XYZ file of C-alpha atoms in Angstrom:
780
model
C 4.572 15.518 -31.885
C 1.714 15.071 -34.371
C -1.849 14.911 -33.160
C -2.501 11.429 -31.784
C -5.959 10.121 -32.683
C -6.544 6.564 -31.569
C -8.613 4.460 -33.941
C -12.266 4.091 -33.054
C -13.683 0.680 -32.249
C -17.256 -0.555 -32.497
C -19.142 0.893 -29.550
C -21.248 -1.352 -27.316
C -25.000 -0.902 -27.332
C -24.893 0.865 -23.975
C -22.457 3.413 -25.384
C -24.704 4.078 -28.385
C -27.670 4.667 -26.082
C -25.579 7.013 -23.930
C -24.532 8.960 -27.018
C -28.184 9.510 -27.948
C -28.767 11.565 -24.814
C -25.335 13.070 -24.095
C -23.124 15.483 -25.993
C -19.880 13.884 -27.149
C -16.742 15.994 -26.831
C -13.458 15.528 -28.628
C -10.291 15.018 -26.594
C -6.930 14.697 -28.352
C -3.211 14.764 -27.669
C -1.915 17.554 -29.827
C 1.503 18.705 -30.971
C 1.938 20.986 -27.944
C -1.142 20.654 -25.757
C -3.978 18.417 -24.758
C -6.937 19.537 -26.844
C -10.551 19.539 -25.696
C -12.901 20.278 -28.582
C -9.904 21.653 -30.442
C -8.834 24.082 -27.697
C -5.724 23.791 -25.481
C -6.638 22.179 -22.171
C -4.404 22.045 -19.097
C -5.407 19.033 -17.019
C -5.572 20.133 -13.382
C -6.301 16.780 -11.822
C -6.440 15.281 -8.360
C -6.539 11.654 -7.259
C -9.497 10.311 -5.296
C -10.377 6.634 -4.918
C -14.121 5.943 -4.737
C -13.817 2.886 -2.427
C -11.899 4.982 0.097
C -14.777 7.467 0.414
C -18.289 6.556 1.643
C -20.567 6.517 -1.383
C -22.875 8.935 0.413
C -20.035 11.489 0.395
C -18.911 11.234 -3.241
C -20.718 14.451 -4.181
C -19.246 16.281 -1.182
C -15.647 15.250 -1.848
C -15.849 15.978 -5.583
C -17.297 19.428 -4.862
C -14.305 20.072 -2.631
C -11.971 19.107 -5.463
C -13.763 21.428 -7.848
C -13.582 24.236 -5.271
C -9.835 23.635 -4.882
C -9.371 24.495 -8.556
C -9.273 21.075 -10.181
C -11.018 20.267 -13.439
C -10.402 16.499 -13.476
C -10.442 13.600 -11.025
C -8.078 10.655 -11.401
C -9.601 7.346 -10.317
C -8.032 3.933 -9.830
C -10.076 0.793 -10.220
C -9.033 -2.049 -7.944
C -9.376 -5.409 -9.673
C -9.705 -7.332 -6.397
C -12.658 -5.160 -5.379
C -14.466 -5.668 -8.682
C -13.693 -9.387 -9.194
C -13.481 -10.926 -5.707
C -13.804 -14.417 -7.208
C -12.899 -15.485 -10.750
C -15.704 -14.430 -13.065
C -17.814 -12.908 -10.258
C -17.995 -9.142 -10.728
C -19.043 -6.473 -8.246
C -20.125 -2.986 -9.354
C -22.435 -2.109 -6.465
C -22.125 0.100 -3.384
C -18.590 1.349 -2.867
C -17.599 -0.511 -6.059
C -20.049 1.364 -8.316
C -17.379 2.996 -10.472
C -19.847 4.000 -13.177
C -21.936 5.972 -10.692
C -18.768 7.624 -9.368
C -17.919 8.797 -12.884
C -21.457 10.089 -13.387
C -21.264 11.991 -10.099
C -17.941 13.519 -11.194
C -19.572 14.649 -14.433
C -22.505 16.146 -12.525
C -20.011 18.114 -10.414
C -18.265 19.499 -13.499
C -15.184 17.270 -13.417
C -13.573 15.197 -16.148
C -12.212 11.735 -15.293
C -8.901 10.008 -15.944
C -9.486 6.303 -15.483
C -6.760 3.988 -14.191
C -8.196 0.443 -14.354
C -4.951 -1.471 -13.856
C -4.894 -4.409 -13.869
C -2.207 -3.359 -11.352
C -2.667 -0.178 -9.328
C -0.322 -0.083 -6.274
C -1.968 2.700 -4.188
C -1.057 1.063 -0.839
C -3.968 -1.276 -1.571
C -4.050 -5.011 -0.860
C -1.727 -6.685 -3.436
C -1.735 -3.497 -5.492
C -5.286 -4.259 -6.573
C -4.504 -7.704 -7.985
C -6.890 -10.428 -6.743
C -5.487 -12.905 -4.238
C -6.917 -15.881 -6.112
C -4.232 -15.496 -8.770
C -1.827 -16.868 -6.158
C -3.622 -20.200 -6.102
C -1.327 -20.968 -9.047
C 1.919 -21.742 -7.220
C 4.170 -20.712 -10.102
C 2.212 -17.828 -11.629
C 4.216 -14.787 -12.693
C 2.187 -11.668 -11.957
C 2.347 -8.647 -14.265
C 3.846 -10.710 -17.062
C 2.828 -12.545 -20.230
C 2.138 -15.654 -18.187
C -0.947 -16.962 -20.033
C -2.861 -17.424 -16.784
C -2.310 -13.820 -15.767
C -3.068 -12.426 -19.216
C -6.270 -14.444 -19.587
C -7.557 -13.258 -16.211
C -6.578 -9.642 -16.938
C -8.270 -9.730 -20.344
C -11.497 -11.013 -18.794
C -11.410 -8.264 -16.185
C -10.623 -5.465 -18.663
C -13.383 -6.660 -20.989
C -15.797 -6.289 -18.075
C -14.396 -2.821 -17.294
C -15.084 -1.836 -20.891
C -18.647 -3.133 -20.685
C -19.358 -1.072 -17.573
C -17.324 2.098 -18.199
C -16.884 2.243 -21.961
C -20.179 4.138 -22.359
C -18.820 6.870 -20.069
C -15.933 7.865 -22.315
C -15.837 11.432 -23.592
C -16.363 10.068 -27.094
C -19.786 8.813 -25.989
C -20.886 11.797 -23.955
C -19.236 10.770 -20.691
C -16.466 12.350 -18.594
C -13.589 9.859 -19.188
C -10.817 11.628 -21.128
C -7.969 9.115 -20.975
C -7.308 5.594 -19.730
C -4.053 4.407 -18.159
C -2.505 1.073 -19.077
C -0.979 -0.747 -16.060
C 0.868 1.431 -13.532
C 4.562 2.245 -13.099
C 5.413 -0.965 -14.923
C 8.963 0.214 -15.620
C 9.856 -0.189 -11.968
C 8.708 -3.813 -12.084
C 9.966 -5.068 -15.455
C 10.893 -3.989 -18.986
C 8.749 -6.036 -21.392
C 7.012 -3.768 -23.952
C 5.140 -6.774 -25.341
C 3.367 -7.188 -22.006
C 2.268 -3.574 -22.158
C 1.121 -4.202 -25.708
C -1.034 -7.124 -24.595
C -2.821 -4.921 -22.066
C -3.167 -2.072 -24.542
C -4.843 -4.415 -26.981
C -7.106 -5.746 -24.241
C -8.357 -2.227 -23.527
C -8.899 -1.495 -27.201
C -10.769 -4.769 -27.553
C -12.885 -3.825 -24.535
C -14.158 -0.779 -26.390
C -11.930 2.035 -25.154
C -11.396 4.610 -27.889
C -9.960 7.530 -25.888
C -6.181 8.050 -25.662
C -4.314 5.384 -23.711
C -1.254 6.311 -21.659
C 1.411 4.876 -19.354
C 3.084 6.408 -16.292
C 6.462 5.760 -14.681
C 8.870 7.418 -12.264
C 11.588 9.314 -14.107
C 14.182 6.602 -13.458
C 12.107 4.029 -15.370
C 10.454 5.951 -18.207
C 12.321 3.936 -20.835
C 11.596 0.541 -19.274
C 8.744 -1.161 -21.107
C 8.211 1.976 -23.215
C 5.939 1.783 -26.259
C 5.459 4.565 -28.801
C 1.725 3.759 -29.038
C 1.161 4.616 -25.360
C 1.432 8.286 -24.417
C 4.012 8.659 -21.608
C 3.633 10.705 -18.431
C 6.068 10.953 -15.511
C 5.476 10.539 -11.760
C 7.387 12.526 -9.110
C 7.029 14.164 -5.731
C 9.498 16.987 -6.275
C 11.853 18.531 -8.854
C 9.420 18.913 -11.775
C 12.237 20.323 -13.898
C 14.171 17.069 -13.547
C 11.090 14.953 -14.108
C 10.059 16.733 -17.288
C 13.629 16.746 -18.570
C 13.658 12.963 -18.303
C 10.241 12.784 -19.987
C 11.488 14.839 -22.922
C 14.058 12.138 -23.672
C 11.227 9.893 -24.897
C 8.687 12.618 -25.716
C 10.531 15.309 -27.711
C 7.300 17.224 -28.399
C 3.805 17.135 -27.016
C 2.123 18.114 -23.745
C 3.955 17.414 -20.519
C 2.132 15.741 -17.668
C 2.958 14.508 -14.198
C 0.767 11.467 -13.602
C 1.315 11.435 -9.825
C 2.465 14.560 -8.000
C 2.705 13.658 -4.330
C 0.995 16.050 -1.913
C 2.209 14.122 1.142
C 2.817 10.476 1.954
C 1.162 7.459 3.513
C 1.752 5.919 6.939
C 2.870 2.458 8.011
C 2.340 0.868 11.418
C 5.055 1.665 13.926
C 6.632 4.486 11.898
C 6.161 8.256 12.329
C 3.170 9.986 10.744
C 4.067 11.617 7.441
C 3.418 15.177 6.401
C 4.552 16.737 3.145
C 6.577 19.973 2.989
C 3.838 22.390 1.929
C 6.179 25.145 0.735
C 7.952 22.787 -1.674
C 4.646 21.279 -2.801
C 3.260 24.722 -3.637
C 6.449 25.830 -5.379
C 6.522 22.717 -7.575
C 2.799 22.961 -8.304
C 3.271 26.603 -9.235
C 6.107 25.649 -11.574
C 3.826 23.235 -13.447
C 0.972 25.708 -13.620
C 3.259 28.412 -15.002
C 4.805 26.025 -17.513
C 1.413 24.925 -18.815
C 2.121 21.351 -17.778
C -0.704 19.060 -16.742
C -0.668 17.137 -13.483
C -2.573 14.929 -11.082
C -2.158 15.633 -7.366
C -1.717 12.309 -5.579
C -3.635 12.479 -3.309
C -6.081 15.376 -3.434
C -8.166 13.403 -0.948
C -6.867 10.130 0.452
C -9.759 8.860 2.553
C -9.686 5.500 4.332
C -8.703 1.957 3.364
C -11.812 0.316 4.750
C -12.120 -3.421 5.287
C -9.201 -5.695 4.450
C -7.798 -3.544 1.659
C -4.712 -1.999 3.253
C -1.502 -3.062 1.535
C 2.120 -3.248 2.646
C 5.393 -1.820 1.436
C 8.191 -4.218 0.653
C 9.904 -6.137 2.156
C 7.056 -5.877 4.701
C 5.827 -2.595 6.179
C 2.037 -2.856 6.624
C 0.046 0.297 5.892
C -2.374 2.005 8.256
C -6.104 2.122 7.543
C -6.073 5.903 7.470
C -5.011 7.099 4.035
C -5.090 10.733 5.062
C -1.807 11.224 3.127
C -1.502 14.791 4.453
C -3.587 15.616 1.395
C -5.245 19.021 0.888
C -8.584 17.407 1.807
C -8.273 15.451 5.060
C -9.331 11.845 5.637
C -12.748 13.027 6.900
C -13.224 15.527 4.079
C -12.118 18.634 5.953
C -10.586 21.688 4.336
C -6.950 22.101 5.466
C -4.467 24.979 5.210
C -2.905 23.080 2.284
C -6.315 23.121 0.591
C -6.664 26.883 1.035
C -3.137 27.523 -0.264
C -3.696 25.238 -3.232
C -6.999 26.948 -4.018
C -5.359 30.384 -3.889
C -2.610 29.208 -6.230
C -5.080 27.641 -8.671
C -7.177 30.828 -8.692
C -4.281 32.606 -10.379
C -4.204 30.118 -13.256
C -7.830 29.727 -14.319
C -9.007 29.694 -17.915
C -10.799 32.806 -19.236
C -14.286 32.908 -17.778
C -13.545 30.153 -15.245
C -14.416 30.751 -11.574
C -14.019 28.680 -8.429
C -17.092 27.666 -6.442
C -17.081 27.965 -2.677
C -16.129 24.791 -0.780
C -19.069 22.866 0.680
C -19.502 22.961 4.432
C -17.890 20.348 6.676
C -20.170 17.422 7.479
C -21.527 17.287 11.052
C -19.183 15.797 13.663
C -20.130 14.142 16.944
C -18.429 12.534 19.947
C -19.589 9.402 21.735
C -19.175 8.951 25.486
C -17.529 5.710 26.665
C -19.729 2.611 26.496
C -18.565 -0.776 27.867
C -18.426 -3.674 25.438
C -20.721 -5.940 27.450
C -20.537 -9.072 25.299
C -17.616 -11.185 24.137
C -17.040 -14.136 21.804
C -13.577 -15.737 22.237
C -12.004 -16.724 18.920
C -10.897 -20.164 20.144
C -14.463 -20.906 21.265
C -15.961 -19.943 17.892
C -14.023 -22.059 15.437
C -15.636 -23.505 12.296
C -15.272 -27.085 11.097
C -11.568 -27.807 10.395
C -9.725 -29.099 7.349
C -7.360 -31.995 8.047
C -3.864 -31.790 6.546
C -0.579 -33.572 7.128
C 1.489 -30.395 6.704
C 0.295 -26.787 7.044
C -0.056 -24.763 3.846
C -0.824 -21.167 2.984
C -4.228 -19.487 3.083
C -4.504 -19.564 -0.704
C -4.026 -23.339 -0.721
C -7.173 -23.578 1.394
C -9.072 -21.183 -0.926
C -8.950 -18.307 1.545
C -7.680 -14.844 0.751
C -8.262 -12.545 3.732
C -8.696 -12.479 7.499
C -7.097 -14.964 9.890
C -6.348 -18.682 9.891
C -5.646 -21.054 12.777
C -3.387 -24.121 12.602
C -3.789 -26.776 15.329
C -1.940 -29.956 16.214
C -0.970 -31.886 19.336
C 2.445 -32.025 20.984
C 3.596 -34.993 23.081
C 5.067 -34.513 26.557
C 8.655 -33.332 26.372
C 11.326 -30.835 27.376
C 11.464 -27.160 26.419
C 11.916 -26.780 22.680
C 12.056 -24.301 19.812
C 9.074 -24.112 17.480
C 10.053 -22.851 13.999
C 8.579 -22.398 10.534
C 10.074 -21.412 7.209
C 7.866 -18.308 7.250
C 4.655 -17.117 8.901
C 2.808 -14.288 7.178
C 2.142 -11.996 8.784
C 1.652 -12.040 12.559
C 1.542 -15.376 14.361
C 0.409 -16.063 17.922
C 1.434 -19.377 19.464
C -0.777 -20.978 22.136
C -0.382 -24.129 24.247
C -3.646 -25.369 25.702
C -5.169 -21.944 25.065
C -2.394 -19.953 26.783
C -0.401 -17.529 24.646
C 3.297 -18.458 24.636
C 4.691 -15.959 22.134
C 4.561 -14.219 18.783
C 6.147 -14.568 15.368
C 6.690 -11.356 13.446
C 7.293 -10.999 9.727
C 8.649 -7.461 10.105
C 11.765 -8.773 11.851
C 11.832 -12.170 10.127
C 11.357 -13.923 13.479
C 9.552 -17.233 12.968
C 10.707 -19.015 16.134
C 9.055 -19.326 19.536
C 10.471 -20.987 22.642
C 8.025 -23.517 24.090
C 8.124 -24.567 27.759
C 8.448 -28.109 29.052
C 5.263 -30.146 28.668
C 4.240 -32.733 31.292
C 1.337 -34.021 29.209
C -0.042 -33.936 25.678
C -0.692 -30.300 24.751
C -2.768 -28.609 22.043
C -0.630 -26.313 19.898
C -2.454 -23.455 18.142
C -0.851 -20.999 15.745
C -3.229 -18.120 14.977
C -2.064 -16.162 11.927
C -3.334 -12.749 10.873
C -2.896 -11.687 7.244
C -2.204 -7.968 7.348
C -2.493 -7.111 3.660
C -0.319 -8.239 0.787
C 2.717 -6.349 -0.427
C 1.551 -3.956 -3.129
C 4.837 -3.056 -4.827
C 7.561 -5.013 -6.603
C 7.988 -8.721 -7.252
C 7.261 -9.323 -3.568
C 3.539 -9.102 -4.428
C 3.651 -12.889 -4.813
C 2.692 -12.748 -1.141
C 0.982 -15.923 0.023
C -0.389 -15.699 3.554
C -0.392 -18.057 6.512
C 2.250 -20.665 7.313
C 4.959 -21.617 4.864
C 5.973 -25.030 6.151
C 7.414 -27.156 7.402
C 6.796 -26.457 11.077
C 9.427 -28.111 13.256
C 10.209 -28.679 16.921
C 13.822 -28.792 18.095
C 15.206 -29.615 21.522
C 18.459 -27.960 22.580
C 21.401 -30.213 21.803
C 19.476 -32.176 19.143
C 20.552 -31.255 15.634
C 17.580 -33.028 14.037
C 14.379 -30.956 14.360
C 11.175 -32.975 14.179
C 8.581 -31.934 11.606
C 5.109 -31.636 13.115
C 2.186 -33.313 11.369
C -1.464 -34.123 11.922
C -2.814 -30.576 11.523
C -6.335 -29.196 11.755
C -6.833 -25.985 9.741
C -9.534 -23.474 10.720
C -10.347 -20.786 8.165
C -11.382 -17.477 9.785
C -12.238 -15.097 6.903
C -13.921 -12.549 9.209
C -16.690 -12.160 6.642
C -20.399 -11.478 7.358
C -21.184 -15.197 7.402
C -18.574 -15.859 10.092
C -19.584 -12.824 12.151
C -23.228 -13.869 11.974
C -22.412 -17.224 13.612
C -20.489 -15.828 16.594
C -21.811 -16.891 20.012
C -21.521 -13.920 22.352
C -21.705 -14.198 26.126
C -21.680 -11.734 28.989
C -18.161 -10.342 29.162
C -17.809 -10.534 32.930
C -18.178 -14.318 32.897
C -15.603 -14.987 30.183
C -11.950 -15.935 30.387
C -11.468 -13.775 27.312
C -11.050 -10.773 29.569
C -7.621 -12.199 30.448
C -6.323 -11.145 27.026
C -6.977 -13.962 24.557
C -8.191 -13.119 21.035
C -11.890 -12.292 21.086
C -14.734 -10.384 19.472
C -16.342 -7.746 21.684
C -19.767 -6.235 21.119
C -21.239 -2.977 22.328
C -24.550 -1.253 21.700
C -24.069 2.478 21.319
C -26.983 4.906 21.333
C -26.668 7.935 19.042
C -29.142 10.824 19.058
C -28.016 12.541 15.873
C -25.600 10.674 13.554
C -22.463 12.447 12.402
C -18.863 11.734 11.534
C -16.699 10.645 14.460
C -13.426 8.916 15.278
C -13.398 5.774 17.405
C -10.749 6.049 20.100
C -8.822 2.758 19.956
C -6.105 3.590 22.501
C -7.433 1.134 25.078
C -7.546 -1.708 22.545
C -4.759 -3.884 21.148
C -4.844 -4.939 17.500
C -7.580 -6.031 15.127
C -10.657 -4.847 13.214
C -13.842 -2.888 13.915
C -17.330 -3.226 12.421
C -19.973 -0.504 12.828
C -23.451 -1.679 11.877
C -21.799 -4.256 9.639
C -19.368 -1.820 7.971
C -15.750 -2.914 8.333
C -13.779 0.226 9.258
C -10.413 -1.484 8.744
C -7.437 -2.297 10.943
C -6.284 -0.721 14.190
C -3.066 -1.294 16.162
C -2.131 0.396 19.407
C 1.509 0.946 18.372
C 0.340 3.821 16.127
C 0.780 6.282 14.624
C -2.966 5.970 13.926
C -4.970 5.760 17.157
C -8.493 6.551 15.909
C -10.740 5.058 13.241
C -12.879 7.232 11.004
C -16.619 6.491 11.223
C -18.666 8.143 8.444
C -21.892 9.648 9.729
C -24.109 7.834 7.182
C -22.926 4.493 8.603
C -24.481 5.384 11.974
C -28.189 5.666 12.703
C -30.327 7.432 15.254
C -30.898 5.032 18.116
C -28.969 1.829 18.790
C -25.811 1.025 16.826
C -23.935 -2.287 16.950
C -20.155 -2.030 17.226
C -18.067 -5.211 17.091
C -14.349 -5.109 17.862
C -12.019 -8.017 17.147
C -9.036 -7.662 19.468
C -6.344 -10.221 18.711
C -4.209 -9.144 21.672
C -6.808 -8.280 24.295
C -7.863 -4.779 25.397
C -6.666 -2.848 28.405
C -10.286 -1.759 28.789
C -13.096 -3.041 26.528
C -14.706 0.367 26.145
C -16.076 1.986 22.962
C -15.812 5.762 22.675
C -15.492 8.268 19.849
C -13.780 11.634 19.557
C -14.660 14.600 17.345
C -11.136 14.692 15.917
C -8.602 12.162 14.629
C -5.342 11.057 16.238
C -2.941 10.038 13.473
C 0.452 10.876 14.933
C 0.837 9.045 18.257
C 3.461 6.298 18.336
C 3.541 3.865 21.289
C 6.477 1.549 20.546
C 6.514 0.062 24.065
C 3.223 -1.658 23.220
C 4.691 -3.468 20.219
C 4.801 -7.210 21.000
C 8.046 -7.365 19.012
C 9.451 -4.483 21.108
C 11.696 -3.697 18.153
C 11.338 -4.739 14.542
C 15.086 -5.295 14.287
C 17.286 -7.885 15.965
C 20.161 -6.756 18.154
C 23.399 -7.705 16.402
C 27.115 -7.206 16.822
C 29.300 -6.227 13.880
C 32.367 -8.189 12.907
C 35.527 -6.307 13.790
C 37.014 -6.682 10.301
C 34.819 -6.827 7.189
C 37.796 -7.746 5.009
C 38.295 -6.469 1.481
C 35.293 -4.737 -0.124
C 33.519 -6.392 -3.049
C 33.488 -2.988 -4.724
C 34.464 0.631 -4.040
C 33.535 3.705 -6.004
C 31.960 7.137 -6.130
C 28.399 8.121 -6.943
C 27.831 10.977 -9.375
C 26.230 14.125 -7.973
C 22.546 14.775 -8.544
C 19.306 12.845 -8.060
C 19.446 10.339 -10.923
C 19.382 6.573 -10.468
C 22.843 5.026 -10.661
C 23.486 1.373 -11.461
C 26.658 -0.354 -10.298
C 27.693 -3.757 -11.666
C 30.313 -5.802 -9.854
C 33.266 -7.029 -11.905
C 32.556 -10.481 -10.496
C 29.260 -11.437 -8.791
C 29.691 -11.967 -5.049
C 27.744 -14.363 -2.887
C 26.607 -13.738 0.672
C 23.729 -13.319 3.074
C 24.597 -9.750 4.013
C 25.001 -6.685 1.782
C 26.645 -3.658 3.385
C 26.681 -0.153 1.908
C 29.384 1.849 3.671
C 29.074 5.552 2.892
C 32.345 7.407 3.442
C 31.352 11.007 2.677
C 28.730 13.206 1.016
C 28.855 15.507 -1.982
C 27.960 18.516 0.178
C 30.582 17.753 2.839
C 27.949 17.442 5.575
C 27.744 14.481 7.982
C 24.495 13.045 6.618
C 23.895 9.983 4.456
C 20.650 9.089 2.704
C 19.227 6.718 0.112
C 15.818 6.865 -1.512
C 16.185 3.322 -2.804
C 18.715 0.489 -2.905
C 17.832 -2.303 -5.324
C 20.039 -5.378 -5.337
C 20.656 -7.099 -8.691
C 21.303 -10.727 -9.503
C 24.167 -11.987 -11.651
C 22.175 -11.140 -14.819
C 21.400 -7.596 -13.708
C 17.754 -8.228 -12.756
C 16.297 -7.005 -9.443
C 16.479 -9.543 -6.630
C 13.295 -10.532 -4.862
C 13.837 -9.149 -1.362
C 10.958 -11.057 0.253
C 12.194 -11.988 3.704
C 14.960 -9.384 3.656
C 15.404 -7.181 6.709
C 17.678 -4.401 7.857
C 20.287 -6.181 9.959
C 22.047 -3.023 11.066
C 22.199 0.710 10.493
C 24.496 2.999 12.454
C 22.139 5.978 12.327
C 18.586 6.809 11.231
C 16.200 9.645 11.986
C 13.067 8.491 13.865
C 11.985 11.566 15.823
C 12.078 14.606 13.540
C 10.749 12.582 10.608
C 10.671 9.122 9.090
C 14.238 8.462 8.006
C 14.148 4.775 8.935
C 16.461 2.434 7.070
C 13.589 0.265 5.803
C 12.648 3.154 3.499
C 15.682 2.273 1.380
C 14.143 -1.103 0.501
C 10.457 -0.285 -0.005
C 10.593 0.544 -3.715
C 9.394 4.119 -3.174
C 11.689 6.981 -4.122
C 9.593 9.711 -2.484
C 10.700 8.598 1.005
C 14.229 7.732 2.100
C 16.653 6.469 4.716
C 18.432 9.412 6.341
C 20.924 9.464 9.198
C 19.984 11.493 12.260
C 19.603 15.219 11.803
C 17.660 16.120 14.957
C 18.873 15.186 18.433
C 22.278 14.144 17.058
C 24.239 14.379 13.834
C 26.775 11.539 13.829
C 29.492 11.751 11.225
C 30.845 9.439 8.540
C 31.358 6.631 7.829
C 27.782 5.324 7.856
C 26.816 1.697 7.361
C 23.549 0.115 6.286
C 23.475 -3.705 6.223
C 20.748 -5.732 4.501
C 20.091 -9.302 5.643
C 18.779 -11.384 2.739
C 17.961 -14.311 5.015
C 20.189 -16.674 3.052
C 23.230 -16.473 0.814
C 22.408 -14.977 -2.583
C 24.483 -14.182 -5.673
C 24.680 -10.410 -6.057
C 25.811 -8.953 -9.366
C 25.331 -5.277 -8.545
C 22.889 -2.732 -7.215
C 20.992 0.430 -8.045
C 21.230 3.496 -5.866
C 18.622 6.260 -6.025
C 19.802 9.333 -4.098
C 17.430 11.331 -1.967
C 15.109 13.136 -4.367
C 14.509 16.869 -4.588
C 16.204 19.899 -6.038
C 19.838 20.768 -5.438
C 20.608 21.410 -1.777
C 18.956 18.383 -0.171
C 21.258 16.618 2.267
C 22.525 13.056 2.344
C 23.629 12.421 -1.235
C 26.504 9.978 -0.873
C 29.773 10.468 -2.757
C 32.396 7.798 -1.934
C 31.310 4.359 -0.819
C 32.378 0.747 -0.314
C 30.365 -2.452 -0.684
C 30.836 -5.580 1.450
C 29.087 -8.898 0.745
C 29.551 -11.903 3.046
C 27.779 -14.464 5.226
C 29.228 -13.213 8.486
C 29.218 -9.410 8.621
C 27.134 -9.510 11.802
C 26.825 -11.812 14.795
C 23.573 -12.497 16.680
């Protein structure tokens, strides 16, 4: 393609001043290559997110990336970090993106900037700010005027802060990405054009680009945005798809997955290193550019973990099985990547030695001697006739408690339309049961009451869905809340509520009233904050051992380390050495379940792969169901084509039902396995259905021990992981059935099937299949 030179815009004053003291380089997209100062330039990039790395360690981590053979760092900006409230911007501390770019430049790295407004990245709401959801009918990632106006304001601020750091002004920023994988979400090129224009208007004059998985490269495509493709394997297939919209020009993989992220209750993920190295070698040999996602994953500190759809909350550790570990340690994958890169350096280029590992310490067990029960530390309430979501009460993060009174009466069923995400139900301060969004269970059986009782529903928001239309993820209770007595077909709606906002912010923590733990009823297992004073002689990195605790958050000297949950796979929490100090350190643990032992201790190594499903209060995230004996006539029957490409099936006549069943009858390779990277249901018009509230009702087989082949992977919107029938302890044969429960009857006009990805020879690619859609495929 011809050289693409984007038109220059008037530079802000800060950019002009920067240009006076820095040398401006020229970066272009040429006919065959990226060009840096007129010379071909292969972008060897790796992803690293500044907020997931302690600011004190930015130099260290970027030196590791340089030593691994990279010449560029790819950096997301997260809108909700930088604009926590409308019009209030934050560029300090962990959010100092300009300083991060300057540090990258000091360490000899170029920068590819990905400012959003949407990011994904297993980050709370994909980086979008929660306050957008205060508009009940807002359409995110669309030309909804409210969304566009907010995004334009944010991007204008990004340009003010980071525009002076573009390569055209002497800085390290080579390119800027518009949106992120928009083709998976929708197909409107005009929306992409609005964001492109916003970035140009904000002062960005370097090349702008867009990325998509290969299945969606043509969705929302614009010729004035340079396209790159994202994949975790099969670079030949990915680049072949890219060439359909980019006949000439440099090839680039915008996200090449080095591993994968973890979700609570599912096995720890590791990437196949041999395949990773082979695919990376293919791109290096072909002269293609790439960004390794992740080169260093780090930690999702604070409240910023996201969730896969329909709802699979992510762990705080974002280790990702990346070449550089969560704590910044060199791994065998790092060494193998470095050796591979060393064979593909530019003339005169050499690799520096990796910096030394930061000091590591262990901390002997220290009792948490003070406690502050949650129910004894409530703020002033808000009165409301019916409970609403967190956003309605101008709250975005943390927990929220709903309180009302129940009259005397017989045993009854408490129910809500939805409770997001984990609800604990108390009567007169005693825990009665849980609601669990993972399984779609929003009912709790209440005992008989001889007198008026106080009903409390404590709801924890675990992080908003960060992928797909399900990001419209409002937290707390979705009413009404009803009480039903057995034999009475008319549930009674509860009213007269008191709402207690518990944002878990510094102001709330500063008002907690701690008492000596031994004198408190909180030791019986009610939600409480625990405080310990830990003496450290010489600060260093360490890993808090959370195996004796239940579920909640941890603060170390005021730093929120993120979420923990005893079900695993993550059992430790990374504590950066600079966040400790010589002498006394304050550690506060919020345990929403109650600890087995309120003891604080730290190890000198992480534990990221220990599942403890027996500790899950839901016991299982799936209901036990019985299949109907006869499913009747299928709504559709057919055969999938061989290969890894997305396949769309439209029904001759839309069918309506609560349950969608994919029955796989055989595989292309003749083996007994079935797999699906993604199943997307379509409405009568061919648009993706919102699967919020959907669950897996039944699957006959899934691998849970040798790897994560759980059926939920088929619904999460990610094609790099997949549902796969057992291949370890057993290998059951065909047919295989996977049944999706939509929660209510929906009109289904078709579906998309993405086979398991990878080169030829991967197992599980389905050939013949049948589809059943009905309201009664399963029985409770």
